[in-house]
Amino acid sequence: MNNKILLLSVIIGLFVGAGATAGPEEDRTVMLEYYTGRFPDVPLQEFANGLYAFDEIAREQWIEMEDFPPYEIAIEDGQALFESPFANGKSYADCFDNGGIGIRQQYPHFDADLGEVVTLELAINQCRAANDEESLPYLIGDLAAISAYMSYTSRGNTINVKVPQDNPSALAAYESGKQYYYTRRGQLNFACMSCHVQSAGLMLRADRLSTTLGHATHWPVYRAKWGEIGTLQKRISECNSQVFAKPLQPQSIEYRNLEYFLTYMSNGLELNGPASRR
Amino acid sequence: MNKLSTFLVACAFLLPGCGQETVSSGSPGHAGGSSFADIYAAAEQALAVAEAKRNVWSKTEGLLRDAKVANADGRIDEAIALATEAKLQAELASIQADTEAETWRTRVLSN
């Protein structure tokens, strides 16, 4: 470790070690220890509820919101869309394992044939393309509703994202997602980690910042601010915009790799989507 | 360029927002004798470089659009100021991407 790096680590208050080159499982363990150390009173599965895990006032409002879950209509719409056949008579169920029911925990995964990360949302459009249907927009609308229904059928299943050790391309995709998460960007010069790791639990204007752990358990989300249901990549775009970085295309390679890393960090937590947030 | 680079690295350790003030101080004075067309072309080129690094700041393209409108309206000083600011933003974004290509590693959690 050279002096410059040592100095850097002191300044940002983190210890520099093998972190940049550690494997996925080591990354996940370190992150888990970091947050459980920082929030010793929060039970592990509670991290799936974002900032409501440790902000009591916001939590009360959220529990009230959940009395009449604002995403329920999206689940119903999504089920209807999911079950209506394509023009060729086939349906979504034909594209997925187990007819598409209870399978969200498998996503994102690295598709060895394609050589890329496939998110559930990408897979929905791949299914449409395979059946000569037009792609749906990725951030809101019908695709988000279908995703909401598929999440609903997967509630309670444990996230189990895999980075196959025998596939260097899969590891490279994971690494690129990890790099994205730790890279400063935008006019404000922030990384994802600046807010959600370093400043987790602190207030940023009206919001208490949630933890990386649990960031991938509950999508899509009905946000009061959006007034509709939106996918994880909509939230990511918004977090880019907050620091005055121009968002990338939804489902771009970078965003998919980021989602791969982010979801891996939540391995072992139970899916609880769709969810509501303010 | 070197000065900017030093600035950005320094910026990384200070509170966010410091980049913002600097870029908004881009003024027509920097332009010297260059014409709007020259500065606009240079800004577009700088933006293309940042774009290739997949690291564009969100206001840069808007600044360029506004510069074009101001120029068409005959508000030349303003047009030059806007294009200069866009160019500076794009250059800073490129430097940021280059600096971060290695620096991100120092930030990774480890025990």
Short mmCIF file of C-alpha atoms in Angstrom, two decimals:
data_model
loop_
_atom_site.label_atom_id
_atom_site.label_comp_id
_atom_site.label_asym_id
_atom_site.label_seq_id
_atom_site.Cartn_x
_atom_site.Cartn_y
_atom_site.Cartn_z
CA MET A 1 0.00 0.00 0.00
CA ASN A 2 1.61 3.26 -1.00
CA ASN A 3 1.42 6.49 0.96
CA LYS A 4 -0.95 8.23 -1.35
CA ILE A 5 -3.51 5.48 -1.05
CA LEU A 6 -3.02 5.32 2.69
CA LEU A 7 -3.70 9.02 2.90
CA LEU A 8 -6.78 8.64 0.78
CA SER A 9 -8.14 5.94 3.01
CA VAL A 10 -7.69 8.09 6.06
CA ILE A 11 -9.45 10.98 4.42
CA ILE A 12 -12.50 9.03 3.38
CA GLY A 13 -12.57 7.15 6.66
CA LEU A 14 -12.48 3.69 5.16
CA PHE A 15 -9.84 1.04 5.28
CA VAL A 16 -8.19 0.14 2.07
CA GLY A 17 -7.23 -3.45 1.60
CA ALA A 18 -8.04 -6.16 -0.84
CA GLY A 19 -11.55 -4.75 -1.27
CA ALA A 20 -11.14 -3.71 -4.86
CA THR A 21 -10.08 -7.17 -5.93
CA ALA A 22 -12.09 -9.31 -3.51
CA GLY A 23 -14.59 -11.77 -4.99
CA PRO A 24 -18.38 -11.36 -4.85
CA GLU A 25 -18.89 -13.45 -1.73
CA GLU A 26 -16.20 -11.57 0.18
CA ASP A 27 -17.69 -8.25 -0.97
CA ARG A 28 -21.10 -9.32 0.27
CA THR A 29 -19.81 -10.49 3.63
CA VAL A 30 -17.88 -7.28 4.21
CA MET A 31 -20.91 -5.18 3.31
CA LEU A 32 -23.15 -7.24 5.58
CA GLU A 33 -20.74 -6.74 8.47
CA TYR A 34 -20.47 -3.03 7.75
CA TYR A 35 -24.22 -2.46 7.97
CA THR A 36 -24.98 -4.84 10.81
CA GLY A 37 -22.18 -3.11 12.72
CA ARG A 38 -23.58 0.26 11.92
CA PHE A 39 -27.22 -0.65 12.60
CA PRO A 40 -26.92 -3.29 15.33
CA ASP A 41 -30.61 -3.07 16.28
CA VAL A 42 -31.97 -3.67 12.80
CA PRO A 43 -32.88 -7.33 12.14
CA LEU A 44 -31.36 -8.51 8.86
CA GLN A 45 -34.57 -8.94 6.85
CA GLU A 46 -35.65 -5.41 7.86
CA PHE A 47 -33.05 -3.97 5.49
CA ALA A 48 -35.44 -5.02 2.73
CA ASN A 49 -37.66 -2.14 3.83
CA GLY A 50 -35.11 0.51 2.98
CA LEU A 51 -35.01 3.61 5.14
CA TYR A 52 -38.10 2.42 7.02
CA ALA A 53 -35.82 -0.08 8.76
CA PHE A 54 -34.39 2.70 10.90
CA ASP A 55 -36.46 5.87 10.50
CA GLU A 56 -39.36 5.49 12.91
CA ILE A 57 -41.43 8.47 11.82
CA ALA A 58 -41.17 7.62 8.13
CA ARG A 59 -41.94 4.01 9.03
CA GLU A 60 -45.24 4.93 10.67
CA GLN A 61 -46.35 6.82 7.56
CA TRP A 62 -45.25 3.93 5.41
CA ILE A 63 -47.22 1.37 7.45
CA GLU A 64 -50.28 3.56 7.00
CA MET A 65 -49.65 3.67 3.25
CA GLU A 66 -49.40 -0.12 3.21
CA ASP A 67 -52.93 -0.40 4.72
CA PHE A 68 -54.24 0.08 1.21
CA PRO A 69 -51.22 -0.90 -0.85
CA PRO A 70 -50.96 1.53 -3.75
CA TYR A 71 -49.29 -1.11 -5.93
CA GLU A 72 -52.21 -3.53 -5.78
CA ILE A 73 -53.74 -2.30 -9.02
CA ALA A 74 -50.40 -2.80 -10.76
CA ILE A 75 -50.30 -6.42 -9.57
CA GLU A 76 -53.79 -7.01 -10.99
CA ASP A 77 -52.96 -5.27 -14.26
CA GLY A 78 -49.72 -7.18 -14.44
CA GLN A 79 -51.43 -10.51 -13.93
CA ALA A 80 -53.95 -9.75 -16.68
CA LEU A 81 -51.14 -8.75 -19.05
CA PHE A 82 -49.06 -11.76 -18.04
CA GLU A 83 -51.91 -14.14 -18.73
CA SER A 84 -53.14 -12.69 -22.01
CA PRO A 85 -51.71 -14.61 -24.96
CA PHE A 86 -49.54 -13.06 -27.68
CA ALA A 87 -50.82 -12.86 -31.27
CA ASN A 88 -49.18 -16.24 -31.94
CA GLY A 89 -51.14 -17.89 -29.12
CA LYS A 90 -48.15 -18.33 -26.81
CA SER A 91 -47.67 -16.40 -23.57
CA TYR A 92 -45.11 -15.20 -21.05
CA ALA A 93 -45.46 -18.46 -19.16
CA ASP A 94 -43.85 -20.26 -22.11
CA CYS A 95 -40.67 -18.19 -21.81
CA PHE A 96 -39.81 -18.71 -18.15
CA ASP A 97 -39.00 -21.51 -15.72
CA ASN A 98 -42.02 -22.69 -13.75
CA GLY A 99 -44.33 -20.77 -16.05
CA GLY A 100 -42.85 -17.53 -14.73
CA ILE A 101 -44.31 -17.99 -11.24
CA GLY A 102 -42.08 -17.48 -8.20
CA ILE A 103 -38.82 -17.05 -10.10
CA ARG A 104 -37.68 -13.48 -9.48
CA GLN A 105 -34.92 -14.63 -7.12
CA GLN A 106 -33.05 -16.00 -10.16
CA TYR A 107 -32.64 -12.52 -11.65
CA PRO A 108 -30.46 -10.92 -12.73
CA HIS A 109 -28.37 -13.80 -14.01
CA PHE A 110 -25.46 -14.05 -16.38
CA ASP A 111 -26.58 -15.57 -19.67
CA ALA A 112 -23.55 -17.51 -20.87
CA ASP A 113 -24.80 -17.76 -24.48
CA LEU A 114 -25.56 -14.07 -24.75
CA GLY A 115 -22.46 -13.16 -22.74
CA GLU A 116 -24.44 -10.53 -20.84
CA VAL A 117 -26.40 -10.00 -17.66
CA VAL A 118 -30.14 -10.53 -18.06
CA THR A 119 -32.48 -8.73 -15.69
CA LEU A 120 -36.09 -9.79 -15.26
CA GLU A 121 -37.24 -6.71 -17.17
CA LEU A 122 -34.91 -7.50 -20.06
CA ALA A 123 -36.15 -11.10 -20.04
CA ILE A 124 -39.75 -9.88 -20.32
CA ASN A 125 -38.88 -7.98 -23.48
CA GLN A 126 -36.75 -10.89 -24.76
CA CYS A 127 -39.85 -13.03 -24.37
CA ARG A 128 -41.89 -10.52 -26.34
CA ALA A 129 -39.27 -10.32 -29.09
CA ALA A 130 -39.15 -14.11 -29.34
CA ASN A 131 -42.90 -14.01 -29.94
CA ASP A 132 -42.81 -11.18 -32.48
CA GLU A 133 -44.22 -8.63 -30.08
CA GLU A 134 -42.89 -5.08 -29.76
CA SER A 135 -40.68 -4.13 -26.83
CA LEU A 136 -42.27 -2.31 -23.92
CA PRO A 137 -40.66 0.76 -22.28
CA TYR A 138 -38.55 -0.27 -19.30
CA LEU A 139 -39.21 2.25 -16.57
CA ILE A 140 -42.98 2.47 -16.03
CA GLY A 141 -46.24 1.16 -17.46
CA ASP A 142 -47.13 -2.34 -18.66
CA LEU A 143 -43.67 -3.82 -18.26
CA ALA A 144 -43.41 -2.52 -14.69
CA ALA A 145 -46.86 -4.02 -14.00
CA ILE A 146 -45.85 -7.43 -15.37
CA SER A 147 -42.69 -7.23 -13.29
CA ALA A 148 -44.81 -6.34 -10.23
CA TYR A 149 -46.98 -9.41 -10.73
CA MET A 150 -43.94 -11.64 -11.16
CA SER A 151 -42.42 -10.17 -7.98
CA TYR A 152 -45.65 -10.73 -6.13
CA THR A 153 -45.59 -14.44 -6.99
CA SER A 154 -42.00 -14.54 -5.72
CA ARG A 155 -42.56 -12.92 -2.33
CA GLY A 156 -40.79 -14.72 0.47
CA ASN A 157 -38.30 -16.41 -1.86
CA THR A 158 -34.66 -15.83 -1.00
CA ILE A 159 -32.53 -13.83 -3.41
CA ASN A 160 -29.94 -16.13 -4.87
CA VAL A 161 -27.96 -14.33 -7.56
CA LYS A 162 -25.02 -16.34 -8.84
CA VAL A 163 -21.73 -15.26 -10.32
CA PRO A 164 -20.49 -18.53 -11.85
CA GLN A 165 -16.86 -18.98 -10.83
CA ASP A 166 -16.05 -20.86 -14.03
CA ASN A 167 -17.12 -17.96 -16.23
CA PRO A 168 -14.66 -15.03 -16.37
CA SER A 169 -17.18 -12.94 -18.33
CA ALA A 170 -19.72 -13.25 -15.51
CA LEU A 171 -17.14 -12.13 -12.99
CA ALA A 172 -16.16 -9.25 -15.27
CA ALA A 173 -19.81 -8.15 -15.47
CA TYR A 174 -20.08 -8.26 -11.69
CA GLU A 175 -16.82 -6.30 -11.36
CA SER A 176 -18.06 -3.66 -13.76
CA GLY A 177 -21.23 -3.24 -11.68
CA LYS A 178 -19.11 -2.94 -8.57
CA GLN A 179 -16.91 -0.33 -10.25
CA TYR A 180 -20.00 1.66 -11.22
CA TYR A 181 -21.21 1.61 -7.62
CA TYR A 182 -17.96 3.01 -6.26
CA THR A 183 -17.27 5.52 -9.04
CA ARG A 184 -17.89 9.21 -8.48
CA ARG A 185 -19.86 10.88 -11.22
CA GLY A 186 -21.92 13.92 -12.08
CA GLN A 187 -21.37 17.57 -11.41
CA LEU A 188 -21.69 16.93 -7.67
CA ASN A 189 -19.00 14.26 -7.84
CA PHE A 190 -20.79 11.55 -5.87
CA ALA A 191 -20.64 7.75 -6.10
CA CYS A 192 -23.61 5.54 -5.19
CA MET A 193 -21.54 4.55 -2.17
CA SER A 194 -21.08 8.17 -1.05
CA CYS A 195 -24.74 8.29 -0.14
CA HIS A 196 -25.82 4.71 0.48
CA VAL A 197 -22.68 3.37 2.20
CA GLN A 198 -20.84 6.29 3.76
CA SER A 199 -23.91 8.34 4.59
CA ALA A 200 -26.48 5.58 5.14
CA GLY A 201 -28.81 6.50 7.98
CA LEU A 202 -28.03 10.22 7.68
CA MET A 203 -30.42 12.83 6.37
CA LEU A 204 -30.14 14.19 2.84
CA ARG A 205 -32.62 17.05 2.77
CA ALA A 206 -35.97 15.42 3.61
CA ASP A 207 -34.77 11.82 3.23
CA ARG A 208 -32.87 9.48 5.47
CA LEU A 209 -30.49 7.53 3.26
CA SER A 210 -31.12 3.81 2.93
CA THR A 211 -28.50 1.06 2.80
CA THR A 212 -27.19 -0.81 -0.24
CA LEU A 213 -28.19 -3.95 1.60
CA GLY A 214 -31.86 -4.44 0.68
CA HIS A 215 -31.77 -2.18 -2.35
CA ALA A 216 -32.81 -4.95 -4.72
CA THR A 217 -35.47 -6.85 -2.77
CA HIS A 218 -38.67 -4.97 -3.46
CA TRP A 219 -38.99 -3.85 -7.07
CA PRO A 220 -40.91 -2.50 -8.79
CA VAL A 221 -42.00 0.22 -6.40
CA TYR A 222 -45.03 2.47 -6.20
CA ARG A 223 -43.64 5.84 -5.23
CA ALA A 224 -45.93 8.57 -3.96
CA LYS A 225 -43.68 11.04 -5.74
CA TRP A 226 -44.09 9.23 -9.07
CA GLY A 227 -47.78 8.49 -8.53
CA GLU A 228 -47.21 5.17 -10.28
CA ILE A 229 -45.17 2.02 -10.25
CA GLY A 230 -41.58 2.12 -11.55
CA THR A 231 -38.67 -0.29 -11.96
CA LEU A 232 -35.32 -0.32 -10.16
CA GLN A 233 -33.64 1.27 -13.15
CA LYS A 234 -36.02 4.22 -12.93
CA ARG A 235 -34.77 4.78 -9.39
CA ILE A 236 -31.16 4.42 -10.52
CA SER A 237 -31.71 7.02 -13.26
CA GLU A 238 -33.13 9.35 -10.67
CA CYS A 239 -30.17 8.83 -8.34
CA ASN A 240 -27.92 9.71 -11.30
CA SER A 241 -29.91 12.88 -11.96
CA GLN A 242 -29.70 13.91 -8.32
CA VAL A 243 -25.95 14.35 -8.67
CA PHE A 244 -26.31 15.97 -12.10
CA ALA A 245 -25.02 12.95 -13.98
CA LYS A 246 -26.84 12.20 -17.22
CA PRO A 247 -28.60 8.82 -16.78
CA LEU A 248 -27.70 6.00 -19.16
CA GLN A 249 -30.23 4.15 -21.31
CA PRO A 250 -32.46 1.83 -19.28
CA GLN A 251 -31.12 -1.72 -19.52
CA SER A 252 -27.81 -0.50 -20.91
CA ILE A 253 -24.96 -2.92 -20.22
CA GLU A 254 -23.73 -0.67 -17.40
CA TYR A 255 -27.10 -0.55 -15.64
CA ARG A 256 -27.57 -4.29 -15.98
CA ASN A 257 -24.12 -4.96 -14.54
CA LEU A 258 -24.89 -2.53 -11.73
CA GLU A 259 -28.14 -4.36 -11.00
CA TYR A 260 -26.19 -7.64 -10.97
CA PHE A 261 -23.79 -6.30 -8.31
CA LEU A 262 -26.54 -4.56 -6.35
CA THR A 263 -28.76 -7.63 -6.24
CA TYR A 264 -25.87 -9.89 -5.30
CA MET A 265 -25.30 -7.67 -2.27
CA SER A 266 -28.85 -8.56 -1.13
CA ASN A 267 -28.36 -12.32 -1.54
CA GLY A 268 -29.93 -14.13 1.38
CA LEU A 269 -32.67 -11.57 1.92
CA GLU A 270 -36.27 -12.44 1.07
CA LEU A 271 -38.01 -10.77 -1.84
CA ASN A 272 -40.79 -8.45 -0.69
CA GLY A 273 -41.88 -6.68 -3.82
CA PRO A 274 -43.71 -4.86 -5.09
CA ALA A 275 -43.41 -2.22 -2.40
CA SER A 276 -44.37 1.35 -1.64
CA ARG A 277 -42.06 4.25 -0.98
CA ARG A 278 -42.76 7.90 -0.55
CA MET B 1 -5.80 21.19 -18.15
CA ASN B 2 -3.39 20.24 -15.43
CA LYS B 3 -4.85 22.86 -13.18
CA LEU B 4 -8.35 21.52 -13.77
CA SER B 5 -7.18 18.04 -13.00
CA THR B 6 -5.66 19.11 -9.71
CA PHE B 7 -8.83 20.94 -8.95
CA LEU B 8 -11.02 17.92 -9.57
CA VAL B 9 -8.88 15.65 -7.46
CA ALA B 10 -9.00 18.22 -4.67
CA CYS B 11 -12.72 18.46 -5.23
CA ALA B 12 -13.11 14.75 -4.60
CA PHE B 13 -12.10 15.24 -0.98
CA LEU B 14 -14.11 18.31 -0.23
CA LEU B 15 -17.81 18.65 0.12
CA PRO B 16 -19.75 18.13 -3.09
CA GLY B 17 -20.83 21.19 -4.91
CA CYS B 18 -17.38 22.61 -5.37
CA GLY B 19 -17.38 21.50 -9.00
CA GLN B 20 -20.58 23.39 -9.56
CA GLU B 21 -19.25 26.77 -8.52
CA THR B 22 -16.18 26.50 -10.64
CA VAL B 23 -17.95 25.60 -13.82
CA SER B 24 -20.43 28.42 -13.43
CA SER B 25 -17.53 30.83 -13.25
CA GLY B 26 -16.70 30.02 -16.90
CA SER B 27 -16.94 33.45 -18.48
CA PRO B 28 -16.58 34.96 -21.92
CA GLY B 29 -13.27 36.34 -20.69
CA HIS B 30 -11.74 32.89 -21.11
CA ALA B 31 -12.70 32.90 -24.74
CA GLY B 32 -10.11 35.46 -25.72
CA GLY B 33 -10.52 36.20 -29.39
CA SER B 34 -12.30 32.95 -30.33
CA SER B 35 -15.57 33.16 -32.19
CA PHE B 36 -18.79 31.55 -31.02
CA ALA B 37 -18.54 28.96 -33.77
CA ASP B 38 -15.06 27.91 -32.61
CA ILE B 39 -16.05 27.63 -28.98
CA TYR B 40 -19.26 25.80 -29.83
CA ALA B 41 -17.38 23.30 -31.99
CA ALA B 42 -14.79 22.77 -29.25
CA ALA B 43 -17.57 22.22 -26.70
CA GLU B 44 -19.27 19.67 -28.93
CA GLN B 45 -15.99 17.86 -29.34
CA ALA B 46 -15.34 17.83 -25.59
CA LEU B 47 -18.86 16.50 -25.09
CA ALA B 48 -18.25 13.69 -27.58
CA VAL B 49 -15.15 12.70 -25.61
CA ALA B 50 -17.12 12.62 -22.33
CA GLU B 51 -19.91 10.71 -24.05
CA ALA B 52 -17.41 8.09 -25.23
CA LYS B 53 -16.35 7.71 -21.60
CA ARG B 54 -20.03 7.24 -20.69
CA ASN B 55 -19.78 10.14 -18.28
CA VAL B 56 -21.79 13.18 -19.27
CA TRP B 57 -23.09 15.67 -16.72
CA SER B 58 -26.78 16.31 -16.95
CA LYS B 59 -26.79 20.03 -17.70
CA THR B 60 -24.11 20.14 -20.39
CA GLU B 61 -26.30 19.39 -23.39
CA GLY B 62 -28.87 21.93 -22.21
CA LEU B 63 -26.17 24.58 -21.95
CA LEU B 64 -25.19 23.89 -25.55
CA ARG B 65 -28.80 24.12 -26.69
CA ASP B 66 -29.22 27.42 -24.84
CA ALA B 67 -25.97 28.68 -26.37
CA LYS B 68 -27.28 27.97 -29.84
CA VAL B 69 -30.53 29.81 -29.14
CA ALA B 70 -28.71 32.80 -27.65
CA ASN B 71 -26.45 32.96 -30.66
CA ALA B 72 -29.39 32.83 -33.05
CA ASP B 73 -31.03 35.65 -31.08
CA GLY B 74 -27.91 37.75 -31.44
CA ARG B 75 -27.01 37.57 -27.73
CA ILE B 76 -23.42 36.76 -28.60
CA ASP B 77 -21.73 37.35 -25.22
CA GLU B 78 -24.26 35.15 -23.51
CA ALA B 79 -23.94 32.50 -26.22
CA ILE B 80 -20.18 32.43 -25.79
CA ALA B 81 -20.47 32.23 -22.00
CA LEU B 82 -22.89 29.29 -22.23
CA ALA B 83 -20.80 27.39 -24.76
CA THR B 84 -17.67 28.01 -22.67
CA GLU B 85 -19.39 26.63 -19.62
CA ALA B 86 -20.59 23.57 -21.55
CA LYS B 87 -17.04 22.96 -22.78
CA LEU B 88 -15.63 23.24 -19.27
CA GLN B 89 -18.26 20.87 -17.90
CA ALA B 90 -17.54 18.30 -20.60
CA GLU B 91 -13.79 18.56 -19.94
CA LEU B 92 -14.27 18.16 -16.20
CA ALA B 93 -16.51 15.14 -16.78
CA SER B 94 -13.76 13.55 -18.89
CA ILE B 95 -11.14 14.22 -16.26
CA GLN B 96 -13.48 12.82 -13.64
CA ALA B 97 -13.90 9.62 -15.66
CA ASP B 98 -10.13 9.29 -16.13
CA THR B 99 -9.37 9.94 -12.45
CA GLU B 100 -12.08 7.55 -11.31
CA ALA B 101 -10.94 4.74 -13.59
CA GLU B 102 -8.49 3.80 -10.81
CA THR B 103 -9.50 5.88 -7.82
CA TRP B 104 -12.81 4.02 -7.31
CA ARG B 105 -10.79 1.11 -5.96
CA THR B 106 -9.69 3.09 -2.92
CA ARG B 107 -13.31 3.41 -1.88
CA VAL B 108 -14.33 -0.24 -1.86
CA LEU B 109 -15.38 -1.56 1.53
CA SER B 110 -13.04 -4.13 2.94
CA ASN B 111 -12.09 -5.39 6.35
#
